[in-house]
Coordinates of C-alpha atoms in Angstrom, one line a residue:
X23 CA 0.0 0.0 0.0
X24 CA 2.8 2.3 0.6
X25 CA 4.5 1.6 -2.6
X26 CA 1.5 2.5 -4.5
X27 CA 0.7 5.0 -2.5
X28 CA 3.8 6.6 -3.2
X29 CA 3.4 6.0 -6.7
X30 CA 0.1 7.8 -7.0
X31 CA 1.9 10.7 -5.2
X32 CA 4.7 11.0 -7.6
X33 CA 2.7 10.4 -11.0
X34 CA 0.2 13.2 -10.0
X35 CA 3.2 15.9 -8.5
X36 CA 5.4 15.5 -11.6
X37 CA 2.6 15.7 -14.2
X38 CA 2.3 19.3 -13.6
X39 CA 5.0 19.6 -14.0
X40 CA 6.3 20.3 -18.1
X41 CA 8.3 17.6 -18.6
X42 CA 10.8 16.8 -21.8
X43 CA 8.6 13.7 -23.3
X44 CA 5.1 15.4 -22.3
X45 CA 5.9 18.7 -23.7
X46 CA 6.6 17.1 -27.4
X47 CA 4.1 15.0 -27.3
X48 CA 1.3 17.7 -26.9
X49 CA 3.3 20.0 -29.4
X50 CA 3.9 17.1 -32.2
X51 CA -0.2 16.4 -31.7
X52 CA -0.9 20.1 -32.4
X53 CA 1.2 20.2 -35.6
X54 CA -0.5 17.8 -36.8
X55 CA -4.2 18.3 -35.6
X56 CA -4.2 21.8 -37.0
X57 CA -3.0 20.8 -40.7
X58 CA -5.7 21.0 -43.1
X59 CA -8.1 17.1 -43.7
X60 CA -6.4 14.8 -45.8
X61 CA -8.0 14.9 -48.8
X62 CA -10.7 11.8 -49.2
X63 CA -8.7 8.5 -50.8
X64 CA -10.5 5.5 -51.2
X65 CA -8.9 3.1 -48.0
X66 CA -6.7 0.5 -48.8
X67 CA -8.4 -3.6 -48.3
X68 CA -7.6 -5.3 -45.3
X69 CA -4.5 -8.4 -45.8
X70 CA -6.0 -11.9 -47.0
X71 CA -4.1 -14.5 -44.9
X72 CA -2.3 -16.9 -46.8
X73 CA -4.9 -19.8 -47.9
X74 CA -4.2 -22.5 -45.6
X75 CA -1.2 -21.0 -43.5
X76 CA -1.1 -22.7 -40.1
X77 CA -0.9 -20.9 -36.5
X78 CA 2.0 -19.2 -36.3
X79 CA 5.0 -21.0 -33.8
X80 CA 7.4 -18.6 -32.3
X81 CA 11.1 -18.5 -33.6
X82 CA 9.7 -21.8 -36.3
X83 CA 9.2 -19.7 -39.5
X84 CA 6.9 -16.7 -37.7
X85 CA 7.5 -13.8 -35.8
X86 CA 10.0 -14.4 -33.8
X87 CA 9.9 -15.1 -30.0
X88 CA 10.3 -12.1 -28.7
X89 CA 12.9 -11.3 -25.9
X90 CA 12.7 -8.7 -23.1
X91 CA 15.1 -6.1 -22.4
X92 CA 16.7 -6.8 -19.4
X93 CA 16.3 -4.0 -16.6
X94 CA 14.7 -0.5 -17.5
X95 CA 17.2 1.6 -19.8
X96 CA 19.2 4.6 -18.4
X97 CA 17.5 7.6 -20.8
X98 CA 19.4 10.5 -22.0
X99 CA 17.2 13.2 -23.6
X100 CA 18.7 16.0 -25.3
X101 CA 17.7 19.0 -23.6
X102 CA 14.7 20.5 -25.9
X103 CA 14.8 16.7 -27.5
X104 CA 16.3 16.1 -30.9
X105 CA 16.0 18.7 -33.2
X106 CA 14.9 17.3 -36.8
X107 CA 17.4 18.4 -39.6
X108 CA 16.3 20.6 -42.2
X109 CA 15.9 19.2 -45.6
X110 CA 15.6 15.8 -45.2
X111 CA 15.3 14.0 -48.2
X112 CA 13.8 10.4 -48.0
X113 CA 15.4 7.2 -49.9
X114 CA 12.9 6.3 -52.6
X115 CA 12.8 2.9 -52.7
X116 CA 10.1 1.3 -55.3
X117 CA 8.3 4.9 -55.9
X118 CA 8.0 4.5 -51.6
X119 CA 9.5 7.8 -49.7
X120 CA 11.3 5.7 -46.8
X121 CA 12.0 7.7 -44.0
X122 CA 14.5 6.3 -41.8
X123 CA 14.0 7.7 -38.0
X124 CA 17.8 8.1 -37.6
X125 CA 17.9 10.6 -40.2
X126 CA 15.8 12.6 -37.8
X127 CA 18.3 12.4 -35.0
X128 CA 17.5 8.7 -33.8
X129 CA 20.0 6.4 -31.8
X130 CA 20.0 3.0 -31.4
X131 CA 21.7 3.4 -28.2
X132 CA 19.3 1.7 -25.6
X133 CA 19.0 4.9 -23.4
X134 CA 18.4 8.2 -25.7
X135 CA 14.9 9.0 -25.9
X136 CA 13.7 8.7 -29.5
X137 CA 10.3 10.2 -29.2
X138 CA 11.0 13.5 -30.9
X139 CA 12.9 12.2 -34.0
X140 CA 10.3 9.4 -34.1
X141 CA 7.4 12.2 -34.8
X142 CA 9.5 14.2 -36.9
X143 CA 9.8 10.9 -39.2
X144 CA 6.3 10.5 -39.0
X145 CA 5.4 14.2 -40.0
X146 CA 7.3 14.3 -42.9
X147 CA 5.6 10.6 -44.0
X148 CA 2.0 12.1 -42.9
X149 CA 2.3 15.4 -43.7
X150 CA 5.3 16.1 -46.5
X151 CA 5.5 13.5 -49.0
X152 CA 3.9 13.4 -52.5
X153 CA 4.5 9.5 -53.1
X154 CA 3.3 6.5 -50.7
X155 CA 5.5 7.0 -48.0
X156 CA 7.1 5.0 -45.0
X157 CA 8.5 5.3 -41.6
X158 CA 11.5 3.3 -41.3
X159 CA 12.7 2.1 -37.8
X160 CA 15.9 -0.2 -38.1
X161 CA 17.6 -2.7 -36.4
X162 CA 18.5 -1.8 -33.0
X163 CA 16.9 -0.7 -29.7
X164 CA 15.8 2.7 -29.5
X165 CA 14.2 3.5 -26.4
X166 CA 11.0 6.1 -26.5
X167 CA 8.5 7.6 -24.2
X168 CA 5.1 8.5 -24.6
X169 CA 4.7 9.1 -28.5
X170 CA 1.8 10.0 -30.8
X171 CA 1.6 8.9 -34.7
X172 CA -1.7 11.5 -35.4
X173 CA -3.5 12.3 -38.3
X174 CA -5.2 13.0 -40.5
X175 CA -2.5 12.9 -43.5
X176 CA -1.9 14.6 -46.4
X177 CA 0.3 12.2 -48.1
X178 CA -1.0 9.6 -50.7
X179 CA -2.4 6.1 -48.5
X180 CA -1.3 4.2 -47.0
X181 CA 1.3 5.6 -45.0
X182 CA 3.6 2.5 -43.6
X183 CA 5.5 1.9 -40.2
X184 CA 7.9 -0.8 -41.0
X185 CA 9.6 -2.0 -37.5
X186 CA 12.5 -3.8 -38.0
X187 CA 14.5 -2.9 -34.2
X188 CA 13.1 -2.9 -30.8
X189 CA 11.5 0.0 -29.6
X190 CA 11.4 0.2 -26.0
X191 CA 9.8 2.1 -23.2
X192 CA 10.9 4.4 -20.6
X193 CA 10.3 3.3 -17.2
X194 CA 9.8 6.7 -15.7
X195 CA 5.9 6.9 -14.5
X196 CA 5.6 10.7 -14.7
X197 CA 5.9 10.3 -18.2
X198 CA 2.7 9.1 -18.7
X199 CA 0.3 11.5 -18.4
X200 CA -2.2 9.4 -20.1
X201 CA -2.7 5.8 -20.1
X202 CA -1.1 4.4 -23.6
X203 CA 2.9 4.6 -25.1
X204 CA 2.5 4.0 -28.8
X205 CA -0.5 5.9 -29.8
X206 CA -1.6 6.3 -33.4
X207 CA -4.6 8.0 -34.1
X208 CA -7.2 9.8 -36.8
X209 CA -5.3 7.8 -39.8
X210 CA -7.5 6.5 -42.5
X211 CA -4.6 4.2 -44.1
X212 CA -2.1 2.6 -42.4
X213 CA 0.0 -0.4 -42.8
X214 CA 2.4 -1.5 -39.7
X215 CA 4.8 -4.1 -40.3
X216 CA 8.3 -5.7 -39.9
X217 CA 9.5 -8.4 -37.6
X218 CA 10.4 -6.0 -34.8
X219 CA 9.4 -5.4 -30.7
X220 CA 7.5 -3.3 -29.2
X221 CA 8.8 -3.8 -25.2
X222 CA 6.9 -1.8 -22.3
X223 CA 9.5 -3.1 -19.8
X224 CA 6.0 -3.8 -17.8
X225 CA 7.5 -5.7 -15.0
X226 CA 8.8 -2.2 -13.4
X227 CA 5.0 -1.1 -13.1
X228 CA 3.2 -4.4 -12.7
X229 CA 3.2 -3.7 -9.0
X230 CA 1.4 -0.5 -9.1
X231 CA -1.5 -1.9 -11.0
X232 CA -4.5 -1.4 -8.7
X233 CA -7.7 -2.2 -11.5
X234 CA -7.1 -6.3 -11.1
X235 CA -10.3 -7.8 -10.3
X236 CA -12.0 -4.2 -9.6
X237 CA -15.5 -3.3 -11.5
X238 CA -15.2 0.3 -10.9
X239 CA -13.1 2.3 -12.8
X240 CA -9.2 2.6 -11.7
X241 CA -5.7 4.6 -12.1
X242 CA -5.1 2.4 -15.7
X243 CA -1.5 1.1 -16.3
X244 CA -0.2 2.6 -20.1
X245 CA -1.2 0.4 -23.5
X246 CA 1.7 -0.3 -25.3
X247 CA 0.1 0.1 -28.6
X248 CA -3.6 2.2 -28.9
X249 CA -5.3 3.0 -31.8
X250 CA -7.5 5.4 -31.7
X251 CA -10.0 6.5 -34.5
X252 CA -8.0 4.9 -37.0
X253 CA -9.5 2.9 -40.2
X254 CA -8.5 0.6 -43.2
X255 CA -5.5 -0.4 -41.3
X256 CA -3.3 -3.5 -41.4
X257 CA -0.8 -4.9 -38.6
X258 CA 1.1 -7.7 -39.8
X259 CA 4.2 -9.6 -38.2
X260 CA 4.9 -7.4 -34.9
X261 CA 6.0 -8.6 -31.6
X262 CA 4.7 -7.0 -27.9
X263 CA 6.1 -7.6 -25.0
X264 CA 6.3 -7.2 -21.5
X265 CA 3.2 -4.7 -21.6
X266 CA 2.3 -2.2 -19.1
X267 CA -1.3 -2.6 -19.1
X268 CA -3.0 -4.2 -22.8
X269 CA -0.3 -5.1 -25.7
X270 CA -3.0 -3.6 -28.4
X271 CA -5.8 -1.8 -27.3
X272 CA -8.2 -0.8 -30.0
X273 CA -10.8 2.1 -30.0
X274 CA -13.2 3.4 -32.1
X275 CA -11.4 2.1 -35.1
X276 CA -13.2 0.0 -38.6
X277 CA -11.6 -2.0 -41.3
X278 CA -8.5 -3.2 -38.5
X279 CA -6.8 -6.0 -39.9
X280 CA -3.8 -7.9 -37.8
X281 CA -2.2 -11.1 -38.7
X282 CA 1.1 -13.0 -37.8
X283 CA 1.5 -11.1 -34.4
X284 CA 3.9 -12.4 -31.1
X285 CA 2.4 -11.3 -27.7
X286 CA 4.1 -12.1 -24.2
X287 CA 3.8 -11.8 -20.7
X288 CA 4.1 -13.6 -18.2
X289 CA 0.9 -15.8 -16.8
X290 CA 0.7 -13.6 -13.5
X291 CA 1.0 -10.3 -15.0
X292 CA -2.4 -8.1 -14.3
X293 CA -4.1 -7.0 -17.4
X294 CA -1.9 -7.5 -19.9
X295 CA -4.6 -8.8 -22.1
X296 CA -3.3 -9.3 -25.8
X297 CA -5.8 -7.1 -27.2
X298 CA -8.6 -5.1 -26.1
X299 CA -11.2 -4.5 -28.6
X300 CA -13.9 -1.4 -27.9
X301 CA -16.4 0.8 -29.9
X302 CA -14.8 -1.3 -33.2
X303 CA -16.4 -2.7 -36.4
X304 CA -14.7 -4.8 -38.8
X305 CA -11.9 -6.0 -37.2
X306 CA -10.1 -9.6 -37.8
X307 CA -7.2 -11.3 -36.0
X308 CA -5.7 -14.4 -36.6
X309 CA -2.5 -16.8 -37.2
X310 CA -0.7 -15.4 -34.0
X311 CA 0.3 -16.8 -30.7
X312 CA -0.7 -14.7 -27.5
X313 CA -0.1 -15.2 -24.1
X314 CA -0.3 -12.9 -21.2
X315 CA -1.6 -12.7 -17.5
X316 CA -5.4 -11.7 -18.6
X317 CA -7.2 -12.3 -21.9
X318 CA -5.5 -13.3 -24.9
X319 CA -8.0 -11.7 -27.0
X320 CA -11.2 -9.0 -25.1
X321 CA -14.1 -7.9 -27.2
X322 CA -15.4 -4.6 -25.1
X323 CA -18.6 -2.3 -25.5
X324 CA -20.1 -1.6 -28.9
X325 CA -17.9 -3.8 -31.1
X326 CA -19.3 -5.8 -34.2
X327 CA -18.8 -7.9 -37.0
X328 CA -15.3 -9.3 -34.9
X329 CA -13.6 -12.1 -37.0
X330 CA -10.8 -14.0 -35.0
X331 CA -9.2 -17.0 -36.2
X332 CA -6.3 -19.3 -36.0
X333 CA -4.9 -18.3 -32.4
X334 CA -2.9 -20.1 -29.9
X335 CA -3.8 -18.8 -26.5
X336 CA -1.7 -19.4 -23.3
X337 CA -0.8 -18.9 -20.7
X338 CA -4.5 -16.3 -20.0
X339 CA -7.5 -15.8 -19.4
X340 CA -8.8 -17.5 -22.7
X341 CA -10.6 -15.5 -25.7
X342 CA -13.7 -13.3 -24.0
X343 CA -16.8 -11.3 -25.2
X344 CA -16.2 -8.3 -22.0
X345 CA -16.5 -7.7 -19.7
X346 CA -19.8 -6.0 -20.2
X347 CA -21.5 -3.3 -18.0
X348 CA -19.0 -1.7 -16.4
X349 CA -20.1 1.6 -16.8
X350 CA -24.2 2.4 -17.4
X351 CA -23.6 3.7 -20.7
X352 CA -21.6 0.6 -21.7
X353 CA -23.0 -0.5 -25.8
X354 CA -24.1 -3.3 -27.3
X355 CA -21.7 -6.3 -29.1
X356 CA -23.2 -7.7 -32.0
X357 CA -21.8 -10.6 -34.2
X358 CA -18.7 -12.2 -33.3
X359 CA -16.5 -15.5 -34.5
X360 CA -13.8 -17.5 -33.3
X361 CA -13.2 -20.6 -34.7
X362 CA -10.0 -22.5 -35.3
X363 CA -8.2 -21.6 -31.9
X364 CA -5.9 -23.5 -29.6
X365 CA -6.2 -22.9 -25.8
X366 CA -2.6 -24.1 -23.6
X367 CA -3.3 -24.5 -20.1
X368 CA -5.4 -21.3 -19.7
X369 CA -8.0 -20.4 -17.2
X370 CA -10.8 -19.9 -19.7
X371 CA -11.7 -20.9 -22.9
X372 CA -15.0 -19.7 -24.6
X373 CA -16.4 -16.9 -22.3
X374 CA -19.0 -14.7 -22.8
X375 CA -18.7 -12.2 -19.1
X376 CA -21.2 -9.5 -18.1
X377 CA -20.9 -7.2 -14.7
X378 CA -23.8 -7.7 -12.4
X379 CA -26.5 -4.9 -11.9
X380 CA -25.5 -2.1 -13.7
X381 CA -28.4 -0.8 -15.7
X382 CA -30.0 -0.1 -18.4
X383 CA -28.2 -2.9 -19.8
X384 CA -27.5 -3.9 -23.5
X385 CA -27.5 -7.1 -25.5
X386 CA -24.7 -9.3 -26.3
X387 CA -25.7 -11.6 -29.3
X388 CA -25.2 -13.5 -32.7
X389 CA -21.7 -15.0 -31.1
X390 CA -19.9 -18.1 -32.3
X391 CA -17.0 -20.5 -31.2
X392 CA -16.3 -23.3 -33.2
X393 CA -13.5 -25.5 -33.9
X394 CA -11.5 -25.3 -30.6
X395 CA -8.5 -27.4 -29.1
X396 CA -8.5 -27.1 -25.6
X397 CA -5.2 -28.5 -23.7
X398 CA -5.4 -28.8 -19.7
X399 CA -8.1 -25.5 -19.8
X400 CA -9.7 -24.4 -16.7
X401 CA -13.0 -23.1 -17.9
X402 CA -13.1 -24.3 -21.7
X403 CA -17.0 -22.9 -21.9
X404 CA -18.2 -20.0 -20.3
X405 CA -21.2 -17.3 -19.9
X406 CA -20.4 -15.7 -16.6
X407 CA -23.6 -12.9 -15.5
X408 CA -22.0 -12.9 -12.1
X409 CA -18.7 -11.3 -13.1
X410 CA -16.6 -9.1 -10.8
X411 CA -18.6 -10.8 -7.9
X412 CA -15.8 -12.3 -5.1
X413 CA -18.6 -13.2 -2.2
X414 CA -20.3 -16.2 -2.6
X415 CA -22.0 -16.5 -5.8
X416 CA -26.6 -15.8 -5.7
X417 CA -28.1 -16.0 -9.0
X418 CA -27.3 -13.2 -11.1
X419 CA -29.2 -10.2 -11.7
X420 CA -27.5 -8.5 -14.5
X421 CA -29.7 -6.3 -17.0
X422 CA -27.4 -7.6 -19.9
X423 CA -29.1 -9.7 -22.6
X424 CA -27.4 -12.7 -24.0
X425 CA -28.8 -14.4 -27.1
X426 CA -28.0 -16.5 -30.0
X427 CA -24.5 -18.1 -28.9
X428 CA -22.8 -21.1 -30.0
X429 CA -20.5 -23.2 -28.9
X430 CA -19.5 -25.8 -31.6
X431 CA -17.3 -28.5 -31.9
X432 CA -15.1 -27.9 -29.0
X433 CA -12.2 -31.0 -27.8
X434 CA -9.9 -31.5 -25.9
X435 CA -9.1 -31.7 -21.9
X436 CA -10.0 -30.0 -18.8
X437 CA -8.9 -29.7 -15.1
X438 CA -12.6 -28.3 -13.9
X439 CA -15.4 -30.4 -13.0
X440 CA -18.0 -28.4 -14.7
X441 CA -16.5 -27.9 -18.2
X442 CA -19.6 -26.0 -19.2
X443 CA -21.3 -23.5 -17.3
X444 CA -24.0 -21.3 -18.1
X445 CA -24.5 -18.4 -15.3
X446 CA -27.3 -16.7 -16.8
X447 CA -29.2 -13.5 -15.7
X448 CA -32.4 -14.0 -13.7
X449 CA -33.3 -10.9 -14.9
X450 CA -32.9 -11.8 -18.5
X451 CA -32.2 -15.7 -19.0
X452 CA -29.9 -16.3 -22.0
X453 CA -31.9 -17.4 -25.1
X454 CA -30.6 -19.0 -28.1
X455 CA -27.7 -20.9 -27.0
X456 CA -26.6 -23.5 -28.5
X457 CA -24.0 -26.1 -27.0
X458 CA -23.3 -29.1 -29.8
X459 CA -20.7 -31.6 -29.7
X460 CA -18.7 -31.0 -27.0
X461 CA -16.1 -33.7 -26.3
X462 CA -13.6 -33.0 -23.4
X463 CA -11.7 -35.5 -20.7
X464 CA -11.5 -34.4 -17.2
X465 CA -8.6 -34.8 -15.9
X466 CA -9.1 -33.8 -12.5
X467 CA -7.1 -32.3 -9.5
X468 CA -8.8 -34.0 -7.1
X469 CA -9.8 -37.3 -6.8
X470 CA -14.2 -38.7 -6.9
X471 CA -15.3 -35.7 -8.7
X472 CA -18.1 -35.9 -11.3
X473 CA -18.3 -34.2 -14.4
X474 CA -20.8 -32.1 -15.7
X475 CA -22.8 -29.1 -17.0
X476 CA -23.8 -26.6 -14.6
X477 CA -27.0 -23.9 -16.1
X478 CA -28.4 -21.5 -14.5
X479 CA -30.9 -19.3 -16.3
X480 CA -30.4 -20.6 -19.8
X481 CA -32.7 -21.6 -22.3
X482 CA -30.1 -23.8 -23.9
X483 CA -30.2 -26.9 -26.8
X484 CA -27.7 -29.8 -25.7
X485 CA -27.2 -31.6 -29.2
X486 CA -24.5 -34.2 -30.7
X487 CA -21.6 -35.8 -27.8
X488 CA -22.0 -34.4 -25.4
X489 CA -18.8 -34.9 -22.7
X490 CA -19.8 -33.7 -20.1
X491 CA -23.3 -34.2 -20.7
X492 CA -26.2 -31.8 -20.6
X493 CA -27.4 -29.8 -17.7
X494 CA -29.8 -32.0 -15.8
X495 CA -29.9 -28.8 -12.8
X496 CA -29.1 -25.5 -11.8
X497 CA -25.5 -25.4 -10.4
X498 CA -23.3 -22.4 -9.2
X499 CA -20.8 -22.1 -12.0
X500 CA -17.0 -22.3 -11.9
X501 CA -15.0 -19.4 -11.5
X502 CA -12.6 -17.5 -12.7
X503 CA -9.4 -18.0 -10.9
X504 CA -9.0 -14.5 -10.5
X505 CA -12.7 -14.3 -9.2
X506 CA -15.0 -15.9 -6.9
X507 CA -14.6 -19.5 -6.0
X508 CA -12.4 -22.6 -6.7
X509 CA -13.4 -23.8 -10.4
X510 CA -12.9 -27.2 -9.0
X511 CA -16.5 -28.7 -7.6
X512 CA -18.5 -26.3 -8.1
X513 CA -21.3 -26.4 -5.9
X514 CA -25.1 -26.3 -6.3
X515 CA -26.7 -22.9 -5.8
X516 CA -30.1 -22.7 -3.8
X517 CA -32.8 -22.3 -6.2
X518 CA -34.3 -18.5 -6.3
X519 CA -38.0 -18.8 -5.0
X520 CA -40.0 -18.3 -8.6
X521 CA -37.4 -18.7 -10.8
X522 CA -37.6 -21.3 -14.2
X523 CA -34.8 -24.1 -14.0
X524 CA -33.4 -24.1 -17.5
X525 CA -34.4 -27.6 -19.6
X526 CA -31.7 -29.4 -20.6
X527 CA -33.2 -30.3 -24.7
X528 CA -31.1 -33.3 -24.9
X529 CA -31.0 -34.1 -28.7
X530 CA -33.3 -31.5 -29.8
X531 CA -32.8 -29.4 -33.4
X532 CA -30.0 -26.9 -32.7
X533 CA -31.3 -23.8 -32.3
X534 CA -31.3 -21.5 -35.9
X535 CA -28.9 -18.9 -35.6
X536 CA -30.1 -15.3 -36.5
X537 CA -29.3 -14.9 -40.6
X538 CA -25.6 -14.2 -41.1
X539 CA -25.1 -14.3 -37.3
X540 CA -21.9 -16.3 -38.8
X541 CA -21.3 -15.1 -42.1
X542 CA -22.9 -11.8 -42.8
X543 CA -22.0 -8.6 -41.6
X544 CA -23.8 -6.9 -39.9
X545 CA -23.9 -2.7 -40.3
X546 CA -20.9 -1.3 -39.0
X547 CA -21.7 -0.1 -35.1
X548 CA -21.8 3.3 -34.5
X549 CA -18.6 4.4 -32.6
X550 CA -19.0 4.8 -29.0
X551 CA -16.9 6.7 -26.0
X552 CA -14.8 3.7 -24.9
X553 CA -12.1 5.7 -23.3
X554 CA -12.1 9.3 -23.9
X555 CA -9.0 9.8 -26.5
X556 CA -6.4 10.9 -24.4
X557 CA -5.1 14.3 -25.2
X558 CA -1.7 15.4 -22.9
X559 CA -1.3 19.2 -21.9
X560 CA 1.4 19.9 -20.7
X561 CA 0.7 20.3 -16.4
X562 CA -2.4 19.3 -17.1
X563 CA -4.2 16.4 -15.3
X564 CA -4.0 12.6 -16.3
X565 CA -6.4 11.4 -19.0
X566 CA -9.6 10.1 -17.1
X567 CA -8.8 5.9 -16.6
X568 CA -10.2 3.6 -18.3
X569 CA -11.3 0.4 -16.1
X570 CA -9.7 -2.8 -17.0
X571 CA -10.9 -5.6 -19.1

């Protein structure tokens, strides 16, 4: 408690303070929000993944595994930061503008802070360049603070970020007047790539992080890479590591494509999920391997039309629609697929999680998992209504709506009794949900413990093998292992005087999903206040936090 307290103490006296990193980071923003709208360009198609190319294996012909930097980097910034040369003139390199960052005054040096000559780059791609343009950042480790790649541009799209170095982060927490490090945003066009690192050097703040577990909001660690109001983009190849807070955390954003990426952190590092998707449409994911101390993959608030595919997940929290209803204005999710996905020894598999009594509510529907490996998995099928709850579990009262979920084809093992467990509102029951062919060993902890299905509030069709076999009553579910109860033996929940128990429609006709629940997309959503884009002035107050996934 002292240690944090501390911490709190030092990040809000030194913010007002107008620091080296916080002062160019607000001026390089301004440059570029007060240059004239990009003119209109039609956006570029997100990447087609290679027909048939298997889940990426680190350090076997993918990204490669990435490794940390040991120990947080001495920094030495320039006083006034670098000072970009005049007349740069970029390499043109097949009709492509390259402009290399140490042109700009970069060093690969492991302790200067790059975060000026890395903007200056990026102006000169966004803003100066008459040809498709790109920023270049080479081999070596170039430390950088807090740094902003904003839009809109001028120059023709896409503009490309080719990583081919490490780029890692300062470990000074008055730095970060807001909670992200790499930050691009307002760029319709964008293509990141390379087989470089992006390293938060997280393991210096992990111990300050105060939102694990918590349902209200919280002092938020740093993102390592946000995207904020960005569209038609495409991330292909990178490595994160060692996060702060979430590896990629996406935000009112459309037409996102990443493929082929490495994320890492260790199993007990909090909320270092892999990425955080909120207020997004459009977005797809797949053939990379992820594993962190929270979800491998979050799908937040007022996201649709979600594609994710081809993932090994593990060590984490699994591959989660929410949490849902943190915050009364939270939005809708609508239309979501994973399919194809390997779970290692995680805590979850398939989880759909809402918070518990926070009105008015919202709906959480048309969502599929199919295809699915689970190895040793805690939890492999999940709806949690009770989420955030640490007391002993009551039947759930959430105003969130689930409906029209399936959980397909789904093998493997499991070291919890209850492999599927349906925890569903008793406010509103889930509807639609489909559990078909589900074929898992137990392979339990302890010894004499049954297997089964545990429902509680769901109006759900058992169909096909069923291992374990359908619910036949209404049990407590198992819990996370960063919430509630032990998910081994599960025990059964007194009954709620008035309340339905679920029938278990053992070889029933599975349950018609709503038309193009799987294939068809549905209208882009309409972008909703996730997190309010965080804007640094200079001894101004932290951005307001956003709570954890």
């Amino acid at each position: 408690m002292a240690a944090k307290a501390f911490f709190l103490f030092l990040t809000a006296f030194l913010s007002c303070s107008i620091l080296a990193a916080s002062r160019s980071l607000g001026h390089s923003r301004s440059l570029l929000q007060a240059a004239a709208p990009a003119t209109p360009v039609v956006g570029v198609a997100p990447a087609t993944p290679p027909a048939g190319a298997p889940p990426i294996t680190p350090g076997a012909g993918g990204a490669p595994a990435a490794t940390p930097v040991t120990g947080g980097p001495t920094v030495a910034t320039p006083a006034g930061g670098p000072i970009a040369p005049t007349g740069v003139t970029p390499v043109i390199s097949g009709g492509v503008a390259v402009y290399d960052v140490t042109t700009f005054g970069a060093k690969a040096d492991n302790k200067t802070d790059n975060v000026m000559a890395f903007m200056h780059a990026w102006i000169a791609a966004c803003k100066n360049s008459t040809t498709p343009s790109k920023v270049l950042i080479p081999a070596g480790a170039f430390v950088a603070g807090p740094t902003v790649f904003a839009g809109p541009c001028t120059s023709p799209k896409p503009i490309t970020v080719e990583v081919l170095g490490t780029v890692v982060a300062t470990v000074d927490p008055s730095e970060y007047v807001s909670p992200e490090w790499f930050t691009f945003e307002h760029v319709d066009g964008l293509v990141i790539t390379g087989n470089g690192v992006f390293d938060g050097q997280g393991g210096v703040f992990w111990q300050y992080n105060d939102c694990k577990g918590k349902s209200s909001e919280c002092a938020s660690l740093p993102s390592s890479l946000k995207f904020n109001a960005v569209s038609n983009v495409i991330v292909n190849g990178i490595s994160s590591v060692n996060s702060k807070q979430f590896h990629f955390h996406l935000h009112e954003s459309s037409n996102f494509t990443a493929s082929y990426l490495t994320i890492t952190a260790p199993g007990n590092s909090p909320n270092t999920d892999g990425m955080h998707i909120g207020s997004s449409s459009l977005v797809t994911v797949s053939h990379s391997v992820i594993g962190t101390g929270d979800d491998c993959i979050s799908v937040g608030e007022g996201s649709s039309n979600v594609t994710i595919f081809n993932i090994t997940c593990g060590p984490g929290h699994g591959i989660s629609v929410g949490s849902l209803g943190k915050r009364p204005d939270d939005k809708s999710v609508n239309g979501v697929s994973i399919t194809n996905c390997t779970f290692k020894g995680t805590t979850n598999g398939a989880r759909i999680k809402t918070m518990v009594g926070q009105s008015p509510g919202g709906e959480a529907k048309s969502i599929l998992y199919q295809d699915l490996l689970m190895d040793n998995v805690s939890n492999p099928v999940v709806i949690d209504q009770s989420y955030g709850t640490k007391a002993m579990r009551f039947q759930s009262k959430s105003f969130w709506k689930i409906s029209d979920v399936h959980f397909k084809n789904i093998k493997g093992s499991t070291t919890t009794n209850a492999a599927v467990s349906l925890d569903c509102s008793i406010t509103n029951p889930c509807e639609g949900v489909e559990v078909a062919d589900i074929d898992l060993t137990f392979t339990p902890l302890h010894a004499n413990k049954s297997f089964f299905s545990a429902c509680s509030n769901a109006k759900a069709t058992f169909i096909g093998t069923l291992n374990p076999p359908a619910c036949s009553s209404t049990a407590t579910p198992a819990a996370d292992a960063a919430h509630a109860t032990s998910p081994a033996g599960a025990p059964t929940a007194t009954p709620v005087a008035g309340a339905t128990p679920p029938t278990a429609l053992v070889g029933a006709t599975p349950a018609t999903p709503a038309a193009g629940a799987a294939t068809t997309a549905a209208p882009p959503a309409t972008p909703i206040v996730d997190a309010a884009p965080a804007t640094p002035v200079a001894g101004g107050p932290p951005a307001t936090p956003v709570a954890s996934s």
